[in-house]
Amino acid sequence: MLNKICILCVALLVGCASGHVGPRIGVDLPVSGIGAEGNATSTSSQVGFVGGFTFEGMFTRTWGLRADPQIRTIGGDVGFAGSTTSGDGVVSVTGVLKTNSTFLELPIVAMFSPTDSGSTIHPFFCFGLMLSAATSTTLGASGTQTYTENGQSVSAPFSYQENEPSFNGPFASVLFSGGVRIPISPSWELRAEARLQQMFTDADIAGFVLYAPGYSTLVRMRVSAPTTSVGITLGMMLRL
């Protein structure tokens, strides 16, 4: 996949009237929470990191194509609760599952940038599609497990962590973005951009199962990435 991304980025710059390349870095702000199915009782998301490079080919002074290969991290908490019978008693559990995933992504967008020779700040806007794949996921669960029999209860805390080096996807999203270009020299410009991305395919990133003694199932969940998020980035672009 990395080889295909590199070939595509180079192809965008070949045959264009002008091109730009440079790094971007910023934050990813989930609009919708982490998704969970099964024994979930609550969900929340956390601010993630996004960073990568932009490869841009301009066919005219006002429009062109961009490929923005990037790494994005997502994470959040999922509350859960479950119970099952065990012998003559009942085993119940409540807790929180913490999830962190790293995504490898390739947004491809059309860029439009009206120019004004009398202005030093140039706006731009983009729309396009993005393919994403989860390359690794970390799950950490903690909570309290209780055994109840004949009206008597015994409780104990539990915790564990699991790493899932996986390749889940690809997931597809539609993108809309806007920002400003600020030239700082004949060769370099600063860019600030806000990007809205909406996933329109399933985005399952991990499964979670918690067993009671005797291997009966206490909790079973599927966890998915936030379907809507806003990325805010700053970048430095070199004119080629």
Tab-separated table of C-alpha atoms in Angstrom:
chain	number	residue	atom	x	y	z
A	1	MET	CA	0.000	0.000	0.000
A	2	LEU	CA	2.844	2.398	0.801
A	3	ASN	CA	4.362	1.802	-2.646
A	4	LYS	CA	1.040	2.614	-4.323
A	5	ILE	CA	0.713	5.824	-2.297
A	6	CYS	CA	4.210	6.955	-3.339
A	7	ILE	CA	3.541	6.215	-7.019
A	8	LEU	CA	0.264	8.145	-6.918
A	9	CYS	CA	1.857	11.169	-5.214
A	10	VAL	CA	4.614	11.361	-7.814
A	11	ALA	CA	2.086	10.985	-10.639
A	12	LEU	CA	0.131	13.995	-9.371
A	13	LEU	CA	3.176	16.227	-9.793
A	14	VAL	CA	4.093	15.048	-13.291
A	15	GLY	CA	2.736	17.117	-16.136
A	16	CYS	CA	1.268	19.868	-13.951
A	17	ALA	CA	1.833	23.564	-14.490
A	18	SER	CA	3.127	23.877	-10.921
A	19	GLY	CA	3.308	21.809	-7.793
A	20	HIS	CA	3.708	22.017	-4.044
A	21	VAL	CA	4.930	19.557	-1.440
A	22	GLY	CA	5.273	19.852	2.297
A	23	PRO	CA	4.420	18.521	5.760
A	24	ARG	CA	1.203	19.014	7.742
A	25	ILE	CA	0.510	18.492	11.422
A	26	GLY	CA	-2.541	19.059	13.589
A	27	VAL	CA	-5.359	17.590	15.643
A	28	ASP	CA	-8.396	15.450	14.889
A	29	LEU	CA	-11.615	16.453	16.700
A	30	PRO	CA	-14.335	13.771	16.726
A	31	VAL	CA	-17.825	15.152	16.163
A	32	SER	CA	-19.496	11.781	16.740
A	33	GLY	CA	-18.381	9.467	19.531
A	34	ILE	CA	-16.688	6.108	19.231
A	35	GLY	CA	-19.277	3.536	18.209
A	36	ALA	CA	-19.977	0.375	20.198
A	37	GLU	CA	-22.458	-2.479	19.874
A	38	GLY	CA	-23.265	-5.130	22.458
A	39	ASN	CA	-22.934	-4.554	26.206
A	40	ALA	CA	-21.913	-0.894	25.908
A	41	THR	CA	-23.492	1.566	28.340
A	42	SER	CA	-21.721	4.788	27.285
A	43	THR	CA	-19.152	6.092	24.793
A	44	SER	CA	-16.816	9.065	24.546
A	45	SER	CA	-14.038	10.158	22.193
A	46	GLN	CA	-10.757	11.981	22.670
A	47	VAL	CA	-8.792	14.454	20.573
A	48	GLY	CA	-6.444	12.663	18.180
A	49	PHE	CA	-3.281	13.496	16.231
A	50	VAL	CA	-3.003	13.884	12.465
A	51	GLY	CA	0.204	14.356	10.509
A	52	GLY	CA	1.453	13.735	7.011
A	53	PHE	CA	2.578	15.264	3.723
A	54	THR	CA	0.772	17.066	0.937
A	55	PHE	CA	1.569	16.445	-2.737
A	56	GLU	CA	-0.216	18.966	-4.920
A	57	GLY	CA	-0.314	19.449	-8.658
A	58	MET	CA	-1.921	22.615	-10.068
A	59	PHE	CA	-3.176	22.352	-13.631
A	60	THR	CA	-3.946	26.086	-13.738
A	61	ARG	CA	-3.403	28.970	-11.301
A	62	THR	CA	-6.759	28.274	-9.655
A	63	TRP	CA	-7.317	24.501	-9.487
A	64	GLY	CA	-5.526	21.207	-9.174
A	65	LEU	CA	-5.384	17.854	-7.376
A	66	ARG	CA	-3.939	16.909	-3.990
A	67	ALA	CA	-2.899	13.657	-2.342
A	68	ASP	CA	-2.400	13.931	1.425
A	69	PRO	CA	-1.032	10.642	2.835
A	70	GLN	CA	-1.240	10.833	6.606
A	71	ILE	CA	-1.280	9.049	9.942
A	72	ARG	CA	-4.232	9.704	12.241
A	73	THR	CA	-4.868	8.480	15.767
A	74	ILE	CA	-8.266	8.014	17.357
A	75	GLY	CA	-9.309	6.885	20.809
A	76	GLY	CA	-11.983	6.950	23.432
A	77	ASP	CA	-13.727	5.165	26.281
A	78	VAL	CA	-16.606	2.689	26.197
A	79	GLY	CA	-18.464	1.906	29.412
A	80	PHE	CA	-19.840	-1.631	29.689
A	81	ALA	CA	-21.863	-3.856	32.001
A	82	GLY	CA	-22.876	-7.508	31.846
A	83	SER	CA	-23.828	-10.544	33.885
A	84	THR	CA	-24.160	-14.318	33.603
A	85	THR	CA	-24.937	-17.297	35.833
A	86	SER	CA	-22.066	-19.314	37.263
A	87	GLY	CA	-22.955	-22.401	39.297
A	88	ASP	CA	-25.517	-21.389	41.916
A	89	GLY	CA	-24.631	-17.710	41.696
A	90	VAL	CA	-24.454	-14.739	39.333
A	91	VAL	CA	-21.301	-13.066	38.041
A	92	SER	CA	-21.686	-9.402	37.072
A	93	VAL	CA	-19.205	-6.835	35.839
A	94	THR	CA	-19.016	-3.101	35.190
A	95	GLY	CA	-16.067	-1.273	33.704
A	96	VAL	CA	-14.517	0.905	31.037
A	97	LEU	CA	-12.772	-0.126	27.820
A	98	LYS	CA	-10.130	2.333	26.596
A	99	THR	CA	-9.340	2.147	22.880
A	100	ASN	CA	-6.532	3.700	20.820
A	101	SER	CA	-6.055	3.087	17.101
A	102	THR	CA	-3.604	4.290	14.462
A	103	PHE	CA	-4.894	4.814	10.930
A	104	LEU	CA	-2.967	5.028	7.661
A	105	GLU	CA	-4.963	7.221	5.282
A	106	LEU	CA	-4.898	8.575	1.752
A	107	PRO	CA	-7.146	11.589	1.058
A	108	ILE	CA	-7.391	12.597	-2.616
A	109	VAL	CA	-9.097	15.932	-3.223
A	110	ALA	CA	-9.725	18.527	-5.897
A	111	MET	CA	-8.439	21.942	-4.794
A	112	PHE	CA	-9.725	25.335	-5.896
A	113	SER	CA	-7.828	28.507	-4.983
A	114	PRO	CA	-8.997	31.863	-6.393
A	115	THR	CA	-6.120	34.299	-6.694
A	116	ASP	CA	-6.007	38.041	-6.137
A	117	SER	CA	-2.761	39.803	-7.045
A	118	GLY	CA	-3.499	42.507	-4.475
A	119	SER	CA	-3.987	40.107	-1.576
A	120	THR	CA	-1.338	38.413	0.561
A	121	ILE	CA	-3.759	35.795	1.940
A	122	HIS	CA	-5.408	33.422	-0.539
A	123	PRO	CA	-8.394	31.241	0.455
A	124	PHE	CA	-8.866	27.732	-0.897
A	125	PHE	CA	-11.402	24.931	-0.614
A	126	CYS	CA	-11.312	21.229	-1.445
A	127	PHE	CA	-13.545	18.199	-1.760
A	128	GLY	CA	-12.799	14.557	-2.396
A	129	LEU	CA	-12.551	11.062	-0.939
A	130	MET	CA	-10.328	9.332	1.611
A	131	LEU	CA	-9.379	5.689	2.142
A	132	SER	CA	-8.382	4.617	5.665
A	133	ALA	CA	-7.065	1.447	7.271
A	134	ALA	CA	-6.426	0.729	10.955
A	135	THR	CA	-2.844	-0.529	11.320
A	136	SER	CA	-2.854	-1.153	15.102
A	137	THR	CA	-5.297	-1.045	17.994
A	138	THR	CA	-4.705	-1.094	21.748
A	139	LEU	CA	-7.472	-2.115	24.152
A	140	GLY	CA	-7.316	-1.626	27.906
A	141	ALA	CA	-10.177	-2.725	30.157
A	142	SER	CA	-10.662	-2.125	33.876
A	143	GLY	CA	-13.562	-2.420	36.274
A	144	THR	CA	-15.143	-4.476	39.037
A	145	GLN	CA	-16.349	-8.076	38.928
A	146	THR	CA	-18.881	-9.292	41.502
A	147	TYR	CA	-20.046	-12.806	42.440
A	148	THR	CA	-23.418	-13.055	44.195
A	149	GLU	CA	-24.895	-16.189	45.773
A	150	ASN	CA	-27.655	-16.558	48.393
A	151	GLY	CA	-27.682	-12.816	48.979
A	152	GLN	CA	-23.938	-12.652	49.663
A	153	SER	CA	-21.570	-10.780	47.330
A	154	VAL	CA	-17.828	-10.706	46.812
A	155	SER	CA	-16.228	-8.064	44.545
A	156	ALA	CA	-12.749	-7.672	43.086
A	157	PRO	CA	-11.177	-5.230	40.619
A	158	PHE	CA	-9.737	-6.389	37.310
A	159	SER	CA	-7.676	-4.867	34.495
A	160	TYR	CA	-5.820	-6.011	31.398
A	161	GLN	CA	-4.416	-4.649	28.157
A	162	GLU	CA	-4.351	-6.156	24.690
A	163	ASN	CA	-2.573	-5.103	21.494
A	164	GLU	CA	-4.092	-5.976	18.141
A	165	PRO	CA	-1.646	-5.442	15.254
A	166	SER	CA	-4.295	-5.579	12.567
A	167	PHE	CA	-5.203	-4.212	9.172
A	168	ASN	CA	-8.897	-3.387	9.334
A	169	GLY	CA	-10.383	-1.698	6.316
A	170	PRO	CA	-10.246	-0.031	3.937
A	171	PHE	CA	-12.819	2.462	5.141
A	172	ALA	CA	-14.067	5.244	2.854
A	173	SER	CA	-14.941	8.855	3.724
A	174	VAL	CA	-16.048	11.962	1.884
A	175	LEU	CA	-14.078	15.174	2.604
A	176	PHE	CA	-14.772	18.883	2.542
A	177	SER	CA	-12.154	21.415	3.609
A	178	GLY	CA	-11.233	25.066	3.484
A	179	GLY	CA	-8.341	27.221	4.541
A	180	VAL	CA	-5.904	29.976	3.672
A	181	ARG	CA	-2.529	30.150	1.927
A	182	ILE	CA	-0.084	32.730	3.264
A	183	PRO	CA	3.042	33.229	1.084
A	184	ILE	CA	6.136	33.885	3.208
A	185	SER	CA	8.726	33.801	0.382
A	186	PRO	CA	8.808	33.116	-3.368
A	187	SER	CA	9.271	29.400	-2.597
A	188	TRP	CA	7.414	28.817	0.662
A	189	GLU	CA	3.887	29.367	1.935
A	190	LEU	CA	2.109	28.668	5.225
A	191	ARG	CA	-1.251	26.901	5.125
A	192	ALA	CA	-3.985	26.615	7.741
A	193	GLU	CA	-6.817	24.213	6.965
A	194	ALA	CA	-9.959	22.798	8.565
A	195	ARG	CA	-11.311	19.554	7.145
A	196	LEU	CA	-14.639	17.807	7.722
A	197	GLN	CA	-14.653	14.088	6.994
A	198	GLN	CA	-17.692	11.810	6.996
A	199	MET	CA	-17.189	8.055	6.858
A	200	PHE	CA	-19.811	6.217	4.801
A	201	THR	CA	-18.638	2.607	5.240
A	202	ASP	CA	-18.534	0.352	8.293
A	203	ALA	CA	-15.637	1.304	10.589
A	204	ASP	CA	-15.207	-1.609	13.019
A	205	ILE	CA	-11.730	-1.459	14.544
A	206	ALA	CA	-11.820	-4.021	17.375
A	207	GLY	CA	-13.784	-6.731	19.116
A	208	PHE	CA	-13.904	-7.182	22.897
A	209	VAL	CA	-15.036	-10.253	24.835
A	210	LEU	CA	-14.896	-10.771	28.600
A	211	TYR	CA	-15.489	-14.255	30.002
A	212	ALA	CA	-16.723	-15.422	33.402
A	213	PRO	CA	-15.378	-18.560	35.144
A	214	GLY	CA	-16.426	-21.547	33.068
A	215	TYR	CA	-15.975	-19.515	29.847
A	216	SER	CA	-19.507	-18.169	29.703
A	217	THR	CA	-19.663	-14.717	28.135
A	218	LEU	CA	-19.989	-11.697	30.416
A	219	VAL	CA	-19.448	-8.908	27.881
A	220	ARG	CA	-19.230	-8.902	24.078
A	221	MET	CA	-18.813	-5.703	22.048
A	222	ARG	CA	-17.763	-4.389	18.657
A	223	VAL	CA	-16.006	-1.018	18.660
A	224	SER	CA	-15.946	1.331	15.661
A	225	ALA	CA	-14.201	4.594	14.795
A	226	PRO	CA	-16.045	7.942	14.967
A	227	THR	CA	-17.897	8.431	11.694
A	228	THR	CA	-17.597	12.247	11.664
A	229	SER	CA	-14.556	14.310	12.627
A	230	VAL	CA	-12.915	17.657	11.972
A	231	GLY	CA	-9.186	17.905	11.333
A	232	ILE	CA	-7.315	21.174	11.881
A	233	THR	CA	-3.785	21.362	10.467
A	234	LEU	CA	-0.907	23.734	9.780
A	235	GLY	CA	1.499	23.083	6.946
A	236	MET	CA	4.571	24.482	5.187
A	237	MET	CA	4.482	24.095	1.402
A	238	LEU	CA	7.441	24.281	-0.960
A	239	ARG	CA	6.731	25.430	-4.504
A	240	LEU	CA	8.284	23.133	-7.106
